[in-house]
Coordinates of C-alpha atoms and ligand atoms in Angstrom, one line a residue:
Chain A
M1 CA 0.0 0.0 0.0
E2 CA 2.8 2.3 0.9
L3 CA 4.6 1.5 -2.3
L4 CA 1.5 2.2 -4.3
N5 CA 1.2 5.6 -2.7
W6 CA 4.8 6.2 -3.3
L7 CA 4.3 5.4 -7.0
A8 CA 1.0 7.3 -7.3
E9 CA 2.0 10.5 -5.6
P10 CA 4.0 12.1 -8.5
M11 CA 1.3 11.3 -10.9
L12 CA -1.1 13.5 -9.1
Y13 CA 0.6 16.4 -10.8
G14 CA -0.2 16.9 -14.5
F15 CA 3.3 18.0 -15.4
M16 CA 4.7 14.8 -13.9
T17 CA 2.4 12.5 -15.9
R18 CA 3.3 14.4 -19.0
A19 CA 7.0 14.2 -18.2
L20 CA 6.7 10.5 -17.7
I21 CA 4.9 10.0 -21.1
V22 CA 7.5 12.2 -22.9
T23 CA 10.4 10.4 -21.3
I24 CA 9.0 7.0 -22.1
A25 CA 8.3 8.0 -25.7
A26 CA 11.8 9.4 -26.1
A27 CA 13.5 6.4 -24.5
L28 CA 11.5 3.9 -26.5
V29 CA 12.1 5.5 -29.9
C30 CA 15.8 5.9 -29.1
S31 CA 16.2 2.4 -27.9
V32 CA 14.6 0.9 -31.0
L33 CA 16.8 2.9 -33.3
S34 CA 19.9 2.2 -31.2
C35 CA 19.7 -1.5 -32.2
W36 CA 20.4 -0.6 -35.8
L37 CA 22.8 2.2 -35.0
I38 CA 25.2 0.0 -33.0
L39 CA 25.1 -2.8 -35.6
M40 CA 25.8 -0.3 -38.3
G41 CA 28.7 1.2 -36.3
W42 CA 26.9 4.6 -36.4
S43 CA 27.2 5.6 -32.7
L44 CA 29.3 8.6 -33.5
M45 CA 26.8 9.6 -36.2
G46 CA 24.2 9.7 -33.4
D47 CA 26.4 12.0 -31.4
A48 CA 26.9 14.2 -34.4
V49 CA 23.3 14.6 -35.3
S50 CA 22.3 15.3 -31.7
H51 CA 24.9 18.1 -31.3
A52 CA 24.3 19.5 -34.8
V53 CA 20.6 20.3 -34.1
L54 CA 21.6 23.1 -31.6
P55 CA 21.6 26.0 -34.1
G56 CA 18.3 24.7 -35.5
V57 CA 16.7 24.7 -32.1
A58 CA 18.0 28.2 -31.3
L59 CA 16.9 29.7 -34.7
A60 CA 13.5 28.0 -34.3
Y61 CA 12.9 29.8 -30.9
I62 CA 14.0 33.1 -32.4
A63 CA 11.8 32.7 -35.4
G64 CA 8.9 31.4 -33.3
V65 CA 8.5 28.1 -35.3
P66 CA 8.2 24.7 -33.6
F67 CA 11.6 23.7 -32.2
S68 CA 11.3 20.2 -33.8
F69 CA 11.2 21.8 -37.3
G70 CA 14.5 23.6 -36.8
A71 CA 16.1 20.7 -35.1
F72 CA 15.2 18.3 -37.9
V73 CA 16.4 20.6 -40.7
F74 CA 19.8 21.0 -39.0
G75 CA 20.0 17.3 -38.1
A76 CA 19.3 16.2 -41.6
G77 CA 21.5 19.0 -43.0
A78 CA 24.4 17.7 -40.9
V79 CA 24.0 14.2 -42.2
A80 CA 23.9 15.5 -45.8
L81 CA 27.0 17.7 -45.2
I82 CA 28.9 14.7 -43.7
G83 CA 27.9 12.6 -46.7
V84 CA 29.1 15.2 -49.2
I85 CA 32.4 15.9 -47.5
R86 CA 33.1 12.2 -47.1
S87 CA 32.5 11.4 -50.7
T88 CA 34.6 14.3 -52.0
T89 CA 37.7 13.8 -49.8
N90 CA 39.8 10.8 -48.6
L91 CA 39.2 11.7 -45.0
K92 CA 38.0 9.0 -42.6
S93 CA 34.3 9.1 -41.5
D94 CA 35.0 9.9 -37.9
T95 CA 37.1 12.8 -38.9
V96 CA 34.5 14.3 -41.1
I97 CA 31.8 13.7 -38.6
G98 CA 33.9 15.4 -35.9
V99 CA 34.5 18.5 -38.0
V100 CA 30.9 18.9 -39.1
F101 CA 29.2 18.5 -35.7
T102 CA 31.5 20.5 -33.6
T103 CA 31.2 23.4 -36.2
L104 CA 27.4 23.3 -36.1
F105 CA 27.4 23.0 -32.3
A106 CA 29.7 26.1 -32.1
V107 CA 27.3 27.9 -34.5
G108 CA 24.5 27.1 -32.1
L109 CA 26.4 28.3 -29.1
A110 CA 27.3 31.6 -30.9
I111 CA 23.7 32.2 -31.9
I112 CA 22.5 31.7 -28.4
S113 CA 25.1 33.9 -26.9
K114 CA 24.2 36.7 -29.3
T115 CA 20.4 36.6 -28.7
P116 CA 18.5 38.0 -25.8
S117 CA 17.7 35.2 -23.4
Q118 CA 14.3 34.1 -24.6
T119 CA 15.6 30.6 -24.5
D120 CA 17.4 29.0 -21.6
L121 CA 20.5 27.4 -23.0
S122 CA 20.6 24.8 -20.3
H123 CA 17.1 23.6 -21.2
I124 CA 18.3 22.8 -24.7
L125 CA 21.5 21.2 -23.6
F126 CA 20.2 19.2 -20.6
G127 CA 16.5 18.9 -21.4
N128 CA 13.5 20.3 -19.6
V129 CA 11.1 17.5 -19.4
L130 CA 9.2 18.9 -16.4
G131 CA 8.4 22.1 -18.3
V132 CA 7.1 20.5 -21.5
T133 CA 4.3 22.7 -23.1
D134 CA 1.2 21.4 -24.7
G135 CA 2.5 22.1 -28.1
E136 CA 5.8 20.3 -27.4
F137 CA 4.0 17.4 -25.9
V138 CA 2.0 16.8 -29.1
Q139 CA 5.1 17.3 -31.3
V140 CA 7.0 14.7 -29.4
L141 CA 4.2 12.1 -29.4
V142 CA 3.3 12.6 -33.1
L143 CA 6.9 12.4 -34.2
G144 CA 7.6 9.5 -31.9
V145 CA 4.7 7.5 -33.3
I146 CA 5.7 8.3 -36.9
T147 CA 9.4 7.3 -36.3
L148 CA 8.5 4.1 -34.5
A149 CA 6.0 3.1 -37.1
A150 CA 8.4 3.7 -40.0
V151 CA 11.2 1.8 -38.3
L152 CA 9.1 -1.2 -37.4
F153 CA 7.5 -1.3 -40.9
K154 CA 10.9 -1.4 -42.6
R155 CA 12.7 -3.3 -39.8
R156 CA 13.6 -6.4 -41.9
D157 CA 15.0 -4.3 -44.8
L158 CA 17.0 -2.2 -42.3
T159 CA 18.4 -5.3 -40.7
L160 CA 19.3 -6.8 -44.1
F161 CA 20.9 -3.5 -45.0
A162 CA 22.9 -3.4 -41.7
F163 CA 24.0 -7.0 -42.1
D164 CA 24.8 -7.4 -45.8
R165 CA 24.3 -4.4 -48.1
T166 CA 25.7 -6.3 -51.1
H167 CA 22.9 -8.8 -50.8
A168 CA 20.4 -6.0 -50.3
H169 CA 21.7 -4.6 -53.6
A170 CA 21.5 -8.1 -55.2
L171 CA 17.8 -8.2 -54.4
G172 CA 17.3 -4.9 -56.3
L173 CA 16.7 -2.9 -53.1
N174 CA 17.8 0.7 -53.2
T175 CA 20.6 0.8 -50.6
H176 CA 21.0 4.5 -50.8
W177 CA 17.4 5.0 -50.0
L178 CA 17.7 2.6 -47.0
S179 CA 20.7 4.5 -45.7
T180 CA 18.9 7.8 -46.1
L181 CA 15.9 6.4 -44.4
L182 CA 17.9 5.3 -41.4
L183 CA 19.7 8.6 -41.2
G184 CA 16.4 10.5 -41.5
L185 CA 14.9 8.4 -38.8
L186 CA 18.0 9.1 -36.6
A187 CA 17.4 12.9 -37.1
L188 CA 13.7 12.5 -36.1
T189 CA 14.6 10.4 -33.1
V190 CA 17.0 13.1 -31.8
V191 CA 14.2 15.6 -32.2
V192 CA 11.9 13.4 -30.2
A193 CA 14.4 12.9 -27.4
L194 CA 15.7 16.5 -27.1
Q195 CA 13.0 17.6 -24.6
A196 CA 13.5 14.7 -22.4
V197 CA 17.2 14.5 -21.9
G198 CA 18.7 17.4 -23.8
I199 CA 21.3 17.5 -26.6
I200 CA 24.2 16.3 -24.6
L201 CA 22.7 13.1 -23.3
V202 CA 20.6 12.0 -26.3
V203 CA 23.5 10.0 -27.6
A204 CA 23.5 7.9 -24.5
M205 CA 20.0 6.8 -25.1
L206 CA 20.9 6.2 -28.7
I207 CA 23.7 3.7 -27.8
T208 CA 23.3 2.2 -24.4
P209 CA 20.0 0.3 -24.7
G210 CA 21.1 -1.4 -28.0
A211 CA 24.5 -2.2 -26.6
T212 CA 23.0 -3.7 -23.5
A213 CA 20.5 -5.8 -25.5
F214 CA 23.3 -6.9 -27.8
L215 CA 25.1 -8.5 -24.8
L216 CA 21.9 -10.3 -23.8
T217 CA 21.0 -12.2 -27.0
R218 CA 22.0 -13.4 -30.4
R219 CA 18.6 -12.9 -31.9
F220 CA 17.7 -9.5 -33.4
P221 CA 14.0 -9.6 -32.5
V222 CA 14.9 -10.4 -28.9
M223 CA 17.5 -7.6 -29.0
L224 CA 14.8 -5.2 -30.1
T225 CA 12.4 -6.2 -27.4
A226 CA 15.0 -6.2 -24.7
A227 CA 16.2 -2.7 -25.7
A228 CA 12.6 -1.4 -25.7
G229 CA 11.9 -3.0 -22.3
I230 CA 15.1 -1.6 -20.7
S231 CA 14.3 1.9 -22.1
V232 CA 10.8 2.0 -20.6
L233 CA 12.0 0.7 -17.3
T234 CA 14.8 3.2 -17.1
A235 CA 12.6 6.1 -18.2
V236 CA 10.3 5.4 -15.2
V237 CA 13.2 5.1 -12.9
G238 CA 14.5 8.5 -14.2
I239 CA 11.2 10.2 -13.6
Y240 CA 10.8 9.0 -10.0
A241 CA 14.4 9.9 -9.3
S242 CA 13.9 13.4 -10.4
Y243 CA 10.7 13.7 -8.3
Y244 CA 11.9 12.2 -5.0
W245 CA 15.6 13.2 -5.1
D246 CA 15.3 16.3 -7.3
A247 CA 17.9 14.8 -9.6
S248 CA 18.1 15.8 -13.3
T249 CA 15.7 13.6 -15.3
G250 CA 18.0 13.1 -18.3
A251 CA 20.9 12.2 -16.1
S252 CA 18.8 9.8 -14.0
V253 CA 17.5 8.0 -17.1
V254 CA 21.0 7.7 -18.6
L255 CA 22.5 6.5 -15.3
A256 CA 19.8 3.9 -14.9
Q257 CA 20.6 2.7 -18.5
S258 CA 24.3 2.6 -17.6
A259 CA 23.4 0.5 -14.5
V260 CA 21.5 -2.0 -16.6
F261 CA 24.4 -2.1 -19.1
T262 CA 26.8 -2.9 -16.2
L263 CA 24.6 -5.7 -15.0
A264 CA 24.4 -7.2 -18.5
Y265 CA 28.2 -6.8 -18.9
V266 CA 28.7 -8.8 -15.7
F267 CA 25.8 -11.3 -15.7
A268 CA 24.7 -11.7 -19.4
P269 CA 24.1 -15.5 -20.1
R270 CA 26.8 -15.9 -22.8
R271 CA 28.6 -12.6 -23.4
G272 CA 28.8 -11.5 -19.7
I273 CA 32.2 -11.7 -18.0
I274 CA 31.0 -14.3 -15.5
A275 CA 29.7 -16.6 -18.2
R276 CA 32.9 -16.1 -20.2
A277 CA 35.1 -16.9 -17.2
R278 CA 33.0 -20.0 -16.5
V279 CA 33.4 -21.2 -20.1
R280 CA 37.2 -20.7 -19.8
H281 CA 37.3 -22.5 -16.5
A282 CA 35.2 -25.4 -17.7
H283 CA 37.6 -26.0 -20.6
R284 CA 40.8 -25.7 -18.8
P285 CA 40.8 -29.1 -17.1
A286 CA 39.7 -30.8 -20.3
A287 CA 42.6 -29.3 -22.3
A288 CA 45.0 -30.3 -19.6
G289 CA 43.7 -33.8 -19.7
A290 CA 44.1 -34.0 -23.4
V291 CA 47.8 -33.1 -23.1
Q292 CA 48.5 -35.9 -20.7
Chain B
M1 CA 34.6 -19.8 -82.0
R2 CA 33.1 -21.8 -79.2
K3 CA 31.3 -25.1 -79.8
P4 CA 27.9 -25.7 -78.4
A5 CA 28.3 -26.8 -74.8
P6 CA 28.2 -30.5 -74.2
A7 CA 25.6 -30.4 -71.5
Q8 CA 22.8 -29.1 -73.6
H9 CA 20.7 -32.3 -73.5
R10 CA 20.5 -31.8 -69.7
R11 CA 18.6 -28.6 -70.0
P12 CA 14.9 -29.0 -69.2
A13 CA 12.4 -27.7 -71.7
R14 CA 11.7 -24.0 -71.1
E15 CA 8.7 -21.9 -71.6
A16 CA 8.5 -19.9 -74.8
G17 CA 10.1 -16.5 -74.6
A18 CA 12.8 -17.8 -72.2
A19 CA 15.2 -18.4 -75.0
A20 CA 17.4 -15.4 -74.2
P21 CA 20.9 -16.5 -73.1
A22 CA 21.4 -16.5 -69.3
L23 CA 24.1 -13.9 -69.7
N24 CA 25.2 -11.8 -72.6
I25 CA 28.0 -9.4 -72.1
A26 CA 29.1 -7.2 -75.0
S27 CA 32.3 -5.3 -75.2
L28 CA 32.4 -4.5 -71.4
T29 CA 35.2 -2.3 -70.2
V30 CA 35.7 -1.5 -66.5
R31 CA 38.2 0.9 -65.0
Y32 CA 39.2 1.7 -61.4
A33 CA 40.5 5.2 -61.7
D34 CA 43.6 4.6 -63.9
I35 CA 43.6 0.7 -63.6
L36 CA 42.0 -1.0 -66.6
A37 CA 40.4 -4.1 -65.0
L38 CA 38.3 -5.4 -67.9
D39 CA 39.0 -4.6 -71.5
R40 CA 36.2 -5.2 -74.1
V41 CA 35.0 -8.4 -72.5
S42 CA 32.3 -10.2 -74.6
L43 CA 30.8 -13.3 -73.2
G44 CA 27.6 -15.3 -73.7
L45 CA 26.3 -18.1 -71.4
E46 CA 23.7 -20.6 -72.4
Q47 CA 21.0 -21.4 -69.9
G48 CA 21.5 -24.5 -67.8
N49 CA 25.3 -24.7 -67.9
I50 CA 28.0 -24.5 -65.4
C51 CA 30.8 -22.2 -66.6
A52 CA 34.2 -22.0 -64.9
L53 CA 35.9 -18.6 -64.8
V54 CA 39.7 -18.9 -64.7
G55 CA 42.5 -16.4 -64.6
V56 CA 45.5 -15.3 -62.5
N57 CA 45.1 -13.1 -59.5
G58 CA 44.1 -9.6 -60.7
S59 CA 42.9 -10.9 -64.1
G60 CA 39.5 -9.3 -63.4
K61 CA 37.3 -12.2 -62.3
S62 CA 35.8 -10.5 -59.3
T63 CA 35.4 -7.3 -61.3
L64 CA 33.4 -9.2 -63.9
F65 CA 31.1 -10.5 -61.2
K66 CA 30.7 -7.1 -59.7
A67 CA 30.0 -5.6 -63.2
I68 CA 27.2 -8.2 -63.7
M69 CA 25.8 -7.3 -60.3
G70 CA 25.9 -3.6 -61.1
L71 CA 28.3 -3.1 -58.1
V72 CA 30.9 -1.4 -60.3
S73 CA 29.7 0.8 -63.1
A74 CA 30.6 -0.4 -66.5
G75 CA 32.6 2.2 -68.4
T76 CA 31.3 1.0 -71.7
G77 CA 29.6 -2.1 -73.0
T78 CA 26.4 -3.9 -72.0
V79 CA 25.4 -6.6 -69.6
R80 CA 22.1 -8.5 -70.2
I81 CA 20.8 -11.2 -67.9
F82 CA 18.1 -13.3 -69.5
G83 CA 17.6 -10.3 -71.8
A84 CA 17.2 -7.9 -68.9
G85 CA 19.5 -5.1 -67.6
S86 CA 21.3 -5.7 -64.3
K87 CA 18.8 -3.8 -62.2
A88 CA 15.7 -5.3 -63.6
A89 CA 17.3 -8.8 -63.3
R90 CA 18.1 -8.2 -59.7
K91 CA 14.6 -6.9 -58.9
N92 CA 13.1 -10.0 -60.6
N93 CA 15.3 -12.4 -58.5
L94 CA 17.1 -13.6 -61.6
L95 CA 20.6 -13.2 -60.1
T96 CA 22.3 -14.3 -57.0
Y97 CA 25.9 -13.6 -55.9
V98 CA 28.3 -15.2 -53.4
P99 CA 31.2 -12.8 -53.2
Q100 CA 34.9 -13.9 -52.8
S101 CA 34.9 -12.6 -49.3
E102 CA 31.7 -11.7 -47.5
D103 CA 31.8 -8.1 -46.3
V104 CA 29.5 -8.8 -43.3
D105 CA 29.6 -8.4 -39.6
W106 CA 30.1 -11.9 -38.2
T107 CA 28.9 -10.9 -34.7
F108 CA 25.5 -9.7 -36.1
P109 CA 22.6 -11.2 -34.1
V110 CA 21.2 -13.3 -36.9
S111 CA 21.0 -17.1 -37.2
V112 CA 21.9 -19.2 -40.2
H113 CA 18.2 -19.7 -40.8
D114 CA 17.7 -15.9 -40.7
V115 CA 20.5 -15.3 -43.2
V116 CA 19.0 -17.9 -45.7
M117 CA 15.6 -16.3 -45.2
M118 CA 17.1 -13.1 -46.5
G119 CA 17.3 -14.8 -49.9
R120 CA 13.5 -14.7 -49.9
Y121 CA 13.1 -11.0 -49.3
G122 CA 12.7 -10.1 -52.9
R123 CA 9.7 -12.4 -53.1
L124 CA 8.0 -11.0 -50.0
G125 CA 5.7 -8.1 -49.4
P126 CA 6.9 -4.6 -48.1
T127 CA 7.4 -5.8 -44.5
R128 CA 9.2 -9.0 -45.7
R129 CA 7.0 -11.1 -43.5
P130 CA 7.7 -14.8 -44.5
H131 CA 5.0 -17.3 -45.2
S132 CA 5.1 -21.0 -44.8
A133 CA 6.2 -21.5 -48.4
D134 CA 9.2 -19.3 -47.7
R135 CA 10.1 -21.3 -44.6
E136 CA 9.9 -24.5 -46.6
A137 CA 12.2 -23.0 -49.3
V138 CA 14.7 -22.1 -46.5
D139 CA 14.5 -25.5 -44.9
H140 CA 15.0 -27.1 -48.3
A141 CA 18.0 -24.9 -49.1
L142 CA 19.6 -25.6 -45.8
E143 CA 19.1 -29.3 -46.3
Q144 CA 20.7 -29.2 -49.8
V145 CA 23.9 -27.6 -48.4
G146 CA 23.9 -29.9 -45.3
L147 CA 23.4 -27.2 -42.7
T148 CA 20.0 -28.2 -41.3
S149 CA 21.4 -29.2 -37.9
L150 CA 23.3 -25.8 -37.6
A151 CA 20.3 -23.7 -38.7
S152 CA 19.8 -22.0 -35.3
R153 CA 23.4 -21.1 -34.8
Q154 CA 24.5 -17.5 -34.9
I155 CA 26.1 -16.9 -38.4
G156 CA 29.5 -16.2 -36.9
E157 CA 29.5 -19.6 -35.2
L158 CA 30.2 -21.4 -38.4
S159 CA 33.5 -22.3 -39.9
G160 CA 34.7 -20.7 -43.1
G161 CA 33.5 -23.5 -45.4
Q162 CA 30.1 -23.7 -43.6
R163 CA 29.7 -19.9 -44.0
K164 CA 30.2 -20.3 -47.7
R165 CA 27.6 -23.0 -47.8
A166 CA 25.2 -20.8 -45.8
F167 CA 25.5 -18.1 -48.5
V168 CA 25.1 -20.6 -51.3
A169 CA 21.9 -21.8 -49.4
R170 CA 20.7 -18.2 -49.4
G171 CA 21.1 -18.1 -53.2
I172 CA 19.2 -21.4 -53.5
A173 CA 16.4 -20.1 -51.4
Q174 CA 16.3 -17.0 -53.6
Q175 CA 15.6 -19.3 -56.5
A176 CA 17.6 -17.2 -58.8
R177 CA 18.2 -18.5 -62.3
L178 CA 21.8 -17.3 -62.7
M179 CA 24.2 -17.9 -59.8
L180 CA 27.5 -16.1 -59.6
L181 CA 30.0 -17.8 -57.2
D182 CA 33.3 -16.1 -56.7
E183 CA 35.9 -18.6 -55.6
P184 CA 33.6 -20.7 -53.4
F185 CA 36.3 -23.3 -52.9
A186 CA 38.9 -21.0 -51.4
G187 CA 39.8 -22.3 -48.0
V188 CA 37.3 -25.2 -48.3
D189 CA 38.5 -28.8 -47.7
K190 CA 38.2 -31.6 -50.3
G191 CA 35.1 -33.1 -48.6
S192 CA 33.2 -29.8 -48.6
E193 CA 34.4 -29.1 -52.2
A194 CA 32.9 -32.4 -53.3
T195 CA 29.7 -31.6 -51.5
L196 CA 29.5 -28.3 -53.2
T197 CA 30.3 -29.6 -56.7
S198 CA 27.6 -32.3 -56.5
L199 CA 25.2 -29.6 -55.2
L200 CA 26.0 -27.4 -58.2
Q201 CA 25.4 -30.4 -60.5
R202 CA 21.9 -30.8 -58.9
L203 CA 21.2 -27.1 -59.3
R204 CA 22.1 -27.4 -63.0
A205 CA 19.7 -30.3 -63.3
D206 CA 17.1 -27.9 -62.0
G207 CA 17.9 -25.6 -64.9
K208 CA 20.2 -23.1 -63.1
T209 CA 23.0 -21.4 -64.9
I210 CA 26.2 -21.1 -62.8
L211 CA 29.2 -18.9 -63.3
I212 CA 31.9 -19.9 -60.9
S213 CA 35.5 -18.6 -60.6
T214 CA 38.1 -21.1 -59.3
H215 CA 41.8 -21.7 -59.1
D216 CA 41.3 -25.5 -59.0
L217 CA 42.0 -26.1 -62.7
A218 CA 42.1 -29.9 -62.3
G219 CA 38.6 -30.0 -60.9
I220 CA 37.0 -28.0 -63.7
P221 CA 36.4 -30.8 -66.3
R222 CA 34.6 -32.9 -63.7
F223 CA 31.6 -30.6 -63.2
C224 CA 31.8 -27.7 -65.6
D225 CA 30.3 -27.6 -69.1
E226 CA 32.4 -24.8 -70.3
A227 CA 35.3 -22.6 -69.2
V228 CA 36.3 -19.0 -69.7
L229 CA 39.9 -18.0 -69.6
L230 CA 40.1 -14.3 -68.5
H231 CA 43.1 -12.0 -68.6
R232 CA 41.5 -8.5 -68.6
S233 CA 39.8 -9.7 -71.7
V234 CA 38.5 -13.2 -72.7
L235 CA 41.4 -15.3 -74.0
A236 CA 39.4 -18.4 -74.7
H237 CA 35.9 -19.7 -74.1
G238 CA 34.4 -23.1 -74.8
D239 CA 34.7 -26.7 -73.8
P240 CA 37.0 -27.0 -70.7
A241 CA 39.3 -29.5 -72.5
E242 CA 39.8 -27.1 -75.3
V243 CA 40.1 -24.0 -73.2
L244 CA 42.5 -25.3 -70.5
T245 CA 45.2 -26.3 -72.9
T246 CA 48.9 -25.9 -72.0
E247 CA 49.2 -23.3 -74.7
N248 CA 46.2 -21.2 -73.5
L249 CA 47.3 -21.5 -69.8
A250 CA 50.7 -20.3 -70.7
R251 CA 49.1 -17.2 -72.2
A252 CA 46.9 -16.6 -69.2
F253 CA 49.3 -17.6 -66.4
G254 CA 52.7 -17.1 -67.9
E255 CA 55.2 -19.9 -68.7
G256 CA 56.2 -20.6 -65.1
A257 CA 52.7 -21.3 -63.9
T258 CA 51.9 -24.0 -66.5
S259 CA 55.1 -25.9 -66.0
G260 CA 54.4 -25.8 -62.3
A261 CA 50.9 -27.1 -62.8
A262 CA 51.8 -29.8 -65.2
Ligands
ATP1 N1 38.6 -1.5 -55.6 C1 39.6 -1.5 -56.5 N2 40.2 -0.3 -56.7 C2 41.2 -0.3 -57.6 N3 41.7 -1.3 -58.3 C3 41.0 -2.5 -58.1 C4 40.0 -2.6 -57.2 N4 39.5 -3.9 -57.2 C5 40.3 -4.5 -58.1 N5 41.2 -3.7 -58.6 C6 42.2 -4.0 -59.7 O1 41.5 -4.5 -60.8 C7 42.1 -5.7 -61.3 C8 41.2 -6.9 -61.3 O2 40.9 -7.2 -59.9 P1 40.0 -8.4 -59.6 O3 39.7 -8.3 -58.1 O4 38.8 -8.4 -60.5 O5 40.9 -9.7 -59.9 P2 40.6 -11.2 -59.6 O6 40.7 -11.9 -60.9 O7 39.3 -11.4 -58.9 O8 41.8 -11.7 -58.7 P3 41.9 -12.8 -57.5 O9 42.1 -14.1 -58.2 O10 43.0 -12.3 -56.7 O11 40.6 -12.8 -56.8 C9 43.4 -5.9 -60.5 O12 44.5 -5.3 -61.2 C10 43.2 -5.1 -59.2 O13 44.3 -4.6 -58.7
MG2 MG1 38.7 -12.2 -57.2

C-alpha cells in the first residue's frame, strides 16, 4: 500500500504525468533505433546529429516556429553535409563527422550567446522534461509514433541492409534509400528525445540500450524487445528519481541505463564476463587432460 | 569460335520467350581510376550450364562478377541477364551472388536460418513477413547444403566453409536462375568441395546457370560444361578440355605457372 502511494504521488501532478509520457516515448524511440545504430557502427553519427541540431533549435525559438522543425532541418542537414564531404575527400568518416558536428554545435552556441535570453540554453543542452508545453507534448508524441511506425514497418529491410548491403543490392533494393531512411529516422529520433534529456545526453539513449541488449541475446527480434523494455523501465526510474531526489531527469535515465548495461556486462548469459570466465574455467581441465 | 556446350541435353524444356541467353556481355570495359580491370569483354552463357571462370590473381574475375551485379559501373559495354538489364534482373530475382569474401559483420545477431531467409526477401511483401512456403524453401535450401542441424546457430559460429555453404543456401532459397559464385572453394576442404560440386550439378539439373570462378583447374572438367579464360579480356571460351590447354594456360598464367601445374 505504501509502495502504491509512493508510486502514485508524483502522478497526481499533471506535469509529472506528462513528463513520464514524454520520457518513455523518447527512450522507447531511441532504444529501438539504437539496435540498428550500434550494428551499423553509427554511434558517432548519433552523437553528431544530436549536437548539430543546436543551431536549428536556437533559430526556431528566435523565429517562433516549432523547435522540432529547426532541429530536424539541421540534423538532416548535418547528415547530408557529412555525406558530401566524405564522398569528395579521402578523410575517414569519424574525422568528417567530428569536424561537421563541432562546427554546427559552435554555431548554435554563438547564436544563443548573441540573442537576448528568450531561451534558456541549459534547457536545450540538458533537457527540460518537467516544463514541457502542450505544443511540445503533441510534437514529441506525433513524431515518436511516426518514427516508431516507420522503423518497425521497414525493420527487416533495415536489418538486411545493416548485415549485408551487397545482398540488399543483389535483391534490387535501393541501398542509398535505406541508408537515407535510417539517417532521416535518426534525425527524427533526436528531435523526439531533445525535450526529455537534452542535446548532450541524447547520444547515451541512442547507444546504451542497444549495446545492453546486444550483450543479452543473439537474436535480433529479442534484442529489439530487450532494448525497448530496458528503455521504458529506465525512463520510469529516471522520472521517479527526479521527483523524489530532485535529480536531473535526463541524467537519471541515462544513469539507470548505464546501470543495466553494467549488470548485462557482468551477468549476461553468454557474453557477460562471468559466463565467459565460466566457459574458460570449464575448458581448462579438459585441455590439460588432453595433453597428458 | 566456341562449340555448343556438351551439357545441352541436360537442359529442361523451357517456356516460350525464355530463349534469351542467361548472360550476354558485349564489349564490357571497366576501370578503377587509372587501372583497366576489364577490356572489351564479350561473353555469352547458355541457360543450364556450369561455366568456370579462370585467370590469374588480378585478371578481373571478381570485377566481372561485380559488373554483372551492377556493383561497379561499366565504363562502356552492356550486360544482359536473361535479356534484362542488371537492375531489372536483380529486382526479378534472376541473379544471386556469393562474393569472394563476405563483407558482413560476423557478430551480427542473426541465425543461419535468418540469413538464408534473407534470400526470400525479394519475393515477399513490403514488410518481408515470411509465409510457410518461404520457410519451406529455406529448410529445403539448408538441407541441400547440409546445414540443417546448424540452422539455429548465430552466423559467426560457423566455420569458413560452412559460412560459404550458408550463403550458397541463401542463393538457392532465392531461386535465382543465374548464380554467380566467386571462388567458393577457397579455404574449403576436399570433402566440402565435393559436397559443393555435387550440389552445383543438382542445381544445374534444376535448370540453373552457374558462373563460378576457381583456381582449381584440375577439378573443372569434372563438373563444368564450359570454361572462360580471363586476362583482362577473354582469351578463350568453350569446352573445358579445349580452353584449358597448356598453350592457353601459358598465355593466361605465364610460362612458369603452367610448367608448375603440369
Ligand atoms: N577497388 C579497387 N580499386 C582499384 N583497383 C582495383 C579494385 N579492385 C580490383 N582492382 C584491380 O583490378 C584488377 C582486377 O581485380 P579483380 O579483383 O577483379 O581480380 P581477380 O581476378 O578477382 O583476382 P583474384 O584471383 O586475386 O581474386 C586488378 O588489377 C586489381 O588490382
Ligand atoms: Mg577475385
